[in-house]
Coordinates of C-alpha atoms in Angstrom, one line a residue:
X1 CA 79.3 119.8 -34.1
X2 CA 80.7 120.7 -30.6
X3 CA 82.1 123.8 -30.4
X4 CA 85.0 125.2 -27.6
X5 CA 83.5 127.1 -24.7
X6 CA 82.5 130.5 -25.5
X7 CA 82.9 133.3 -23.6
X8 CA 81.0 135.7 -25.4
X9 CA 78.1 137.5 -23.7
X10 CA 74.8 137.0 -24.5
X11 CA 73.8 140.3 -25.8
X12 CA 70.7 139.1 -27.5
X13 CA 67.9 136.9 -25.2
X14 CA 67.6 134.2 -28.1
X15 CA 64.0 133.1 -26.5
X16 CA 62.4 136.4 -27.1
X17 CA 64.1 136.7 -30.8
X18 CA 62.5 133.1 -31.6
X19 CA 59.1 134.5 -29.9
X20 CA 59.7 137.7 -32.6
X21 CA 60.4 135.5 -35.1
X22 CA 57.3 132.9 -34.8
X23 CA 54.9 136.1 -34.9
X24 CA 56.6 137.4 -38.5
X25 CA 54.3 138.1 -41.6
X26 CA 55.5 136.6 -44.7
X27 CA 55.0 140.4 -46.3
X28 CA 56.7 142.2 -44.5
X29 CA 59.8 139.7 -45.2
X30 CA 61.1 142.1 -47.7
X31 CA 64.5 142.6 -46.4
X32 CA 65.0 139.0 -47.0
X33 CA 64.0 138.8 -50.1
X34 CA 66.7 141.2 -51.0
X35 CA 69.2 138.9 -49.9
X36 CA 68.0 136.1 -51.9
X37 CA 68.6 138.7 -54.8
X38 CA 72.2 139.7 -53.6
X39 CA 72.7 135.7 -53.4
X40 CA 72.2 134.8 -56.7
X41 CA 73.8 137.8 -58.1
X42 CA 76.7 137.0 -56.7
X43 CA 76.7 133.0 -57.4
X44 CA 76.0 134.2 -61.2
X45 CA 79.5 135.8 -60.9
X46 CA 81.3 132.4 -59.5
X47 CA 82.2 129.9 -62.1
X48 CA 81.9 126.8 -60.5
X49 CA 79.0 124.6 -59.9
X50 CA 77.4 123.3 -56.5
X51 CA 76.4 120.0 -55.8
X52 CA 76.2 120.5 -52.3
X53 CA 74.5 123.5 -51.1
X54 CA 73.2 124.3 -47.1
X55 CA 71.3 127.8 -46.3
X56 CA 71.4 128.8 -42.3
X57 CA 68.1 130.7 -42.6
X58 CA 65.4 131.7 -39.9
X59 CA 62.7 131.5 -42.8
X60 CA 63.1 128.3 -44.7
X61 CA 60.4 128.8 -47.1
X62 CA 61.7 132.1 -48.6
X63 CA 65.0 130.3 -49.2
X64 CA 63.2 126.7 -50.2
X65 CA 63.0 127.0 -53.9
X66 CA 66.6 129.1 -54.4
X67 CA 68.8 126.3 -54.6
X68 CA 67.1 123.0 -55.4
X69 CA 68.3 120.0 -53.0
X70 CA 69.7 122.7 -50.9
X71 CA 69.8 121.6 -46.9
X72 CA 68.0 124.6 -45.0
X73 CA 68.7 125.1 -41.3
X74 CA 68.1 127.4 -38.5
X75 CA 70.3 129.5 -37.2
X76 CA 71.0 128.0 -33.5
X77 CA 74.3 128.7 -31.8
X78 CA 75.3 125.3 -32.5
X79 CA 74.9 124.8 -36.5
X80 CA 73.3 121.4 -37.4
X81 CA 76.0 120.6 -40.0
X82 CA 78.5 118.2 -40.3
X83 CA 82.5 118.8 -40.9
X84 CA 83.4 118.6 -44.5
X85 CA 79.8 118.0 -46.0
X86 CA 79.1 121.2 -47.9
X87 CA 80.3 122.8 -51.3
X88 CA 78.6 126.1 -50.4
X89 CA 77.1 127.5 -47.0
X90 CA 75.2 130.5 -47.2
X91 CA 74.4 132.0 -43.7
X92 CA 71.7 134.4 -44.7
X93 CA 70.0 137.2 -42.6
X94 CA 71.0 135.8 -38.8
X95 CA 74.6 136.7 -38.4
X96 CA 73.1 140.0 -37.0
X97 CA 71.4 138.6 -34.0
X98 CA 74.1 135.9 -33.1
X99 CA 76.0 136.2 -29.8
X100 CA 79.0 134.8 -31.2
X101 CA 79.1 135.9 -34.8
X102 CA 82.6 134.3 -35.0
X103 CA 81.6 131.1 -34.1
X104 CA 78.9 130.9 -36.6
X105 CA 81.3 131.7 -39.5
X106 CA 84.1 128.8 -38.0
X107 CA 80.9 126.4 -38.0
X108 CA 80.3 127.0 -41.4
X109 CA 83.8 126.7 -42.0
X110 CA 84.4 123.6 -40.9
X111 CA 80.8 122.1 -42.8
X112 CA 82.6 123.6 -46.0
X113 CA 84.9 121.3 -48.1
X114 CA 88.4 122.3 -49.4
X115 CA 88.1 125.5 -51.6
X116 CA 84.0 125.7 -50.8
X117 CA 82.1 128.9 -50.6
X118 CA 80.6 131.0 -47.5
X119 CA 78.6 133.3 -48.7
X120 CA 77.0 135.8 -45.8
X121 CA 74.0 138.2 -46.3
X122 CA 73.4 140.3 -43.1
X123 CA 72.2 143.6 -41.7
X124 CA 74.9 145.9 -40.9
X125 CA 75.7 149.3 -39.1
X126 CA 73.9 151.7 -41.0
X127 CA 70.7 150.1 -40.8
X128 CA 68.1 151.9 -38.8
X129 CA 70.8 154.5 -38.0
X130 CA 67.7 157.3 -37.9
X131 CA 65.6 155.4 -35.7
X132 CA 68.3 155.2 -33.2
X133 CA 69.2 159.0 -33.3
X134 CA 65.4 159.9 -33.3
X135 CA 65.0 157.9 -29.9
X136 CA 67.8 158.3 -28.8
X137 CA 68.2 162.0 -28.3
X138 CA 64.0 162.1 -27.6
X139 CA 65.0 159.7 -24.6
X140 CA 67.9 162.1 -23.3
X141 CA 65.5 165.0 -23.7
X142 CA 62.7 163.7 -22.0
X143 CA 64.4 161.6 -19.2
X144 CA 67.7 162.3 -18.8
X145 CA 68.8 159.1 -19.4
X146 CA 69.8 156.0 -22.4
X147 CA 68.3 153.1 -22.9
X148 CA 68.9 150.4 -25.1
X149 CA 66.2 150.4 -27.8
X150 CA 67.7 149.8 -31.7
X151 CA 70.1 146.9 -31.8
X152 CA 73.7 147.7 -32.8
X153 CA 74.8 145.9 -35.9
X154 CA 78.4 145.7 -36.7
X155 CA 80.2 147.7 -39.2
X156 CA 81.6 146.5 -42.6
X157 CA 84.9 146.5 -42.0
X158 CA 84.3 144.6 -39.0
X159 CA 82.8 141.9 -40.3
X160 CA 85.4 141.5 -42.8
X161 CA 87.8 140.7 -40.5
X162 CA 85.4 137.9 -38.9
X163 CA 86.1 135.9 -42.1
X164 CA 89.8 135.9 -41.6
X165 CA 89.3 135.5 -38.1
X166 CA 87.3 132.5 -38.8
X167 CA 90.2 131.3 -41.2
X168 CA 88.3 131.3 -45.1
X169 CA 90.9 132.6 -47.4
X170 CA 90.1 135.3 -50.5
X171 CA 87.5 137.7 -48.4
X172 CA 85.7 139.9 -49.5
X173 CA 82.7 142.5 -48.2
X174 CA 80.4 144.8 -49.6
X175 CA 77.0 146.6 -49.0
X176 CA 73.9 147.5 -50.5
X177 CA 71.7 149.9 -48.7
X178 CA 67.8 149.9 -49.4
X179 CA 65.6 152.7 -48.1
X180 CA 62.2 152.5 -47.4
X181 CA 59.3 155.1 -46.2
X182 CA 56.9 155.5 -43.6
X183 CA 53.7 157.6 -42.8
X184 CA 55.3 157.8 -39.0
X185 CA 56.8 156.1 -36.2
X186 CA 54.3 153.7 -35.1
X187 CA 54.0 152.6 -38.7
X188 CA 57.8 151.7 -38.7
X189 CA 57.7 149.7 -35.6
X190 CA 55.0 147.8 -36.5
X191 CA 56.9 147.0 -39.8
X192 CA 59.5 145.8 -37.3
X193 CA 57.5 143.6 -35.6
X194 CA 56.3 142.0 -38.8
X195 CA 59.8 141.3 -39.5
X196 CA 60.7 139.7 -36.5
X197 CA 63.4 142.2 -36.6
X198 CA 61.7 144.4 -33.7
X199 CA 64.4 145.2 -30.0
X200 CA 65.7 141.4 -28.4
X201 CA 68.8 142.7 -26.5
X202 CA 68.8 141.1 -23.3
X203 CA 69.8 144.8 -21.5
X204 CA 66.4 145.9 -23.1
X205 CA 64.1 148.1 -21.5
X206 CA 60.8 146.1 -20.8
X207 CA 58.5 148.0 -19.2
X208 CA 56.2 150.6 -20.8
X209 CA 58.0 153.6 -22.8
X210 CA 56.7 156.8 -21.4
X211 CA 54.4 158.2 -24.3
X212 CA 56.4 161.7 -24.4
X213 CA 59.5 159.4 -26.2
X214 CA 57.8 158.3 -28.7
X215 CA 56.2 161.8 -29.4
X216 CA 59.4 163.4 -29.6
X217 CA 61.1 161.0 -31.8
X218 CA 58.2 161.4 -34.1
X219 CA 59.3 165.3 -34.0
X220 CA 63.2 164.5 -34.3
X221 CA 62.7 161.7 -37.0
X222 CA 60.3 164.1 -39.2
X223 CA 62.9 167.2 -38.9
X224 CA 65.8 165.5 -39.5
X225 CA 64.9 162.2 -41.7
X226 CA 61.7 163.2 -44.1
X227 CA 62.0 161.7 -47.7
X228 CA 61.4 163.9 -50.9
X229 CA 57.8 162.2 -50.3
X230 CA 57.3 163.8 -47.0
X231 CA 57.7 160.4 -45.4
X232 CA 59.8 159.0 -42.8
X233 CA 62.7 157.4 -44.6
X234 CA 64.6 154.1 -43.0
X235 CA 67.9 152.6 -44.0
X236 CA 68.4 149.2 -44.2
X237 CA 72.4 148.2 -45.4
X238 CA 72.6 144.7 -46.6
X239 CA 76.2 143.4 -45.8
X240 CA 77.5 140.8 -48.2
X241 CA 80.7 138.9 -47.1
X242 CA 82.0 135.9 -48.9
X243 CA 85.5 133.7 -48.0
X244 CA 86.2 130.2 -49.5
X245 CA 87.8 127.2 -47.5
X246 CA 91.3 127.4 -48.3
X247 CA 93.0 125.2 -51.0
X248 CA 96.2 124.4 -53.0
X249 CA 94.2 125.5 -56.4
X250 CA 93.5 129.2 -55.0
X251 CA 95.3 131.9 -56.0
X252 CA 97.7 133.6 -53.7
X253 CA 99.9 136.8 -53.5
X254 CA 103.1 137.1 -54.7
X255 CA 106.0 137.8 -52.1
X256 CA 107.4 141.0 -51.6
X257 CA 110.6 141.4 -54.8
X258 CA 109.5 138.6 -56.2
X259 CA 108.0 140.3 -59.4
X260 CA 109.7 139.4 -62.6
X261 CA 109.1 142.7 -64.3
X262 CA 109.0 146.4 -63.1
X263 CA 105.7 148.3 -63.0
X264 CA 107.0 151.5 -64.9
X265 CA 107.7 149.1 -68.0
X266 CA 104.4 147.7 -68.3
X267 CA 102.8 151.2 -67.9
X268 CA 105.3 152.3 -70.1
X269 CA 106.0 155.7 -68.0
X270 CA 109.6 156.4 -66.3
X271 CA 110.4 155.6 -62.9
X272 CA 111.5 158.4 -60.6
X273 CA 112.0 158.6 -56.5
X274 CA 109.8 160.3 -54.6
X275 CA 110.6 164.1 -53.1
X276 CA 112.1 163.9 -49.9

């Protein structure tokens, strides 16, 4: 599927994410695990059936046995899916590192047929949210200066537009935020490096971090973020977004004075103006 040009900047260096990626541990793939949980949670709540299912995944085999006869693909900037082919697309846990997020969700648009379902599991603003205080104010102390060091991840309301942006009628977006505990810093970041989820922004600082950092945000984060365990507590906010290809069948709102009846009847209260 060709795209038009984009003119989005490359915020993420899409080689080292795939390096990242490639050097994952299956347990420590938790986080996507969860999504295959919010997933079919919320396809037990649709009532229609799929004959014609696709899953845009970086981890196929966690997603392999969810949806039997399901196509699973990776999630390049140009989607390997054809216009019109697919029933249900579910885009699950890359939206966060694409460069153009909007141009994954028209992709998946497009592969969708006439009142199909997207269905979007990503991470979202909140997640990590203590990490980047912790290092961020232990850089300013120590240096003076900012660097970029905890991807930023896009706010729910903002990716709620992206689905009308991208054209899919009916959106809607939620989140679900998981919390999980560690002994200190270093043990968090390596967790992030099993994930594959560990710093790919292309302004990225790549030489050595100076030791006093990391020493400080150990300070800051144990202050400010301990659990009730005396642990270092992480957020992680699941973003769910779903939007179906428009069609006749869907329902749509009324126009404005169109209703047939008056609200104060059917609650069976008096109508009254408002106080100037």
């Amino acid at each position: 599927m060709k795209l038009p040009d984009s003119t989005a900047p490359s915020l993420f260096d899409r080689r080292v994410l795939a390096l990242h990626r490639a050097r994952a541990r299956d347990e420590a793939l938790f986080l996507h695990r969860a999504a295959v949980d919010e997933v079919q949670d919320r396809l037990s709540m649709v009532n229609k059936s799929f004959t014609a299912p696709a899953i845009v995944t970086p981890f196929k085999h966690i997603w392999q046995d969810v949806l039997p006869g399901a196509r699973l693909l990776a999630d390049e900037d140009v989607l390997d899916l054809t216009p019109g082919s697919q029933d249900l697309v579910i885009h699950a846990m890359a939206l966060h590192w694409a460069n153009d997020p909007v141009g994954q969700l028209i992709q998946c648009h497009r592969a969708l047929r006439a009142d199909g379902l997207l269905l979007v599991v990503c991470l979202g603003g909140e997640t990590l949210h203590e990490l980047r205080a912790a290092l961020g104010q232990a850089e300013i102390e120590v240096t003076g200066g900012l660097s970029p060091r905890v991807a930023p991840m896009a706010e729910l309301r903002d990716l709620g537009g992206l689905l009308q942006r991208a054209g899919l009628a009916l959106p809607v977006a939620d989140s679900a935020r998981l919390t999980a505990e560690y002994r200190d810093l270093p043990h968090l970041m390596h967790d992030l490096r099993a994930m594959g989820e560990s710093n790919c922004l292309t302004g990225r600082v790549t030489h050595m971090t100076r030791r006093q950092i990391f020493n400080r945000a150990q300070q800051i984060y144990a202050e400010s973020f301990l659990s009730d365990s005396d642990r270092l507590a992480a957020t992680f906010e699941l973003i769910c977004l779903t939007g179906w290809s428009p069609d006749e069948s869907q329902q749509k709102p009324l126009r404005p004075g169109s209703a047939q009846a008056r609200l104060a009847d059917a609650l069976g209260t008096k109508e009254g103006k408002l106080p100037d």
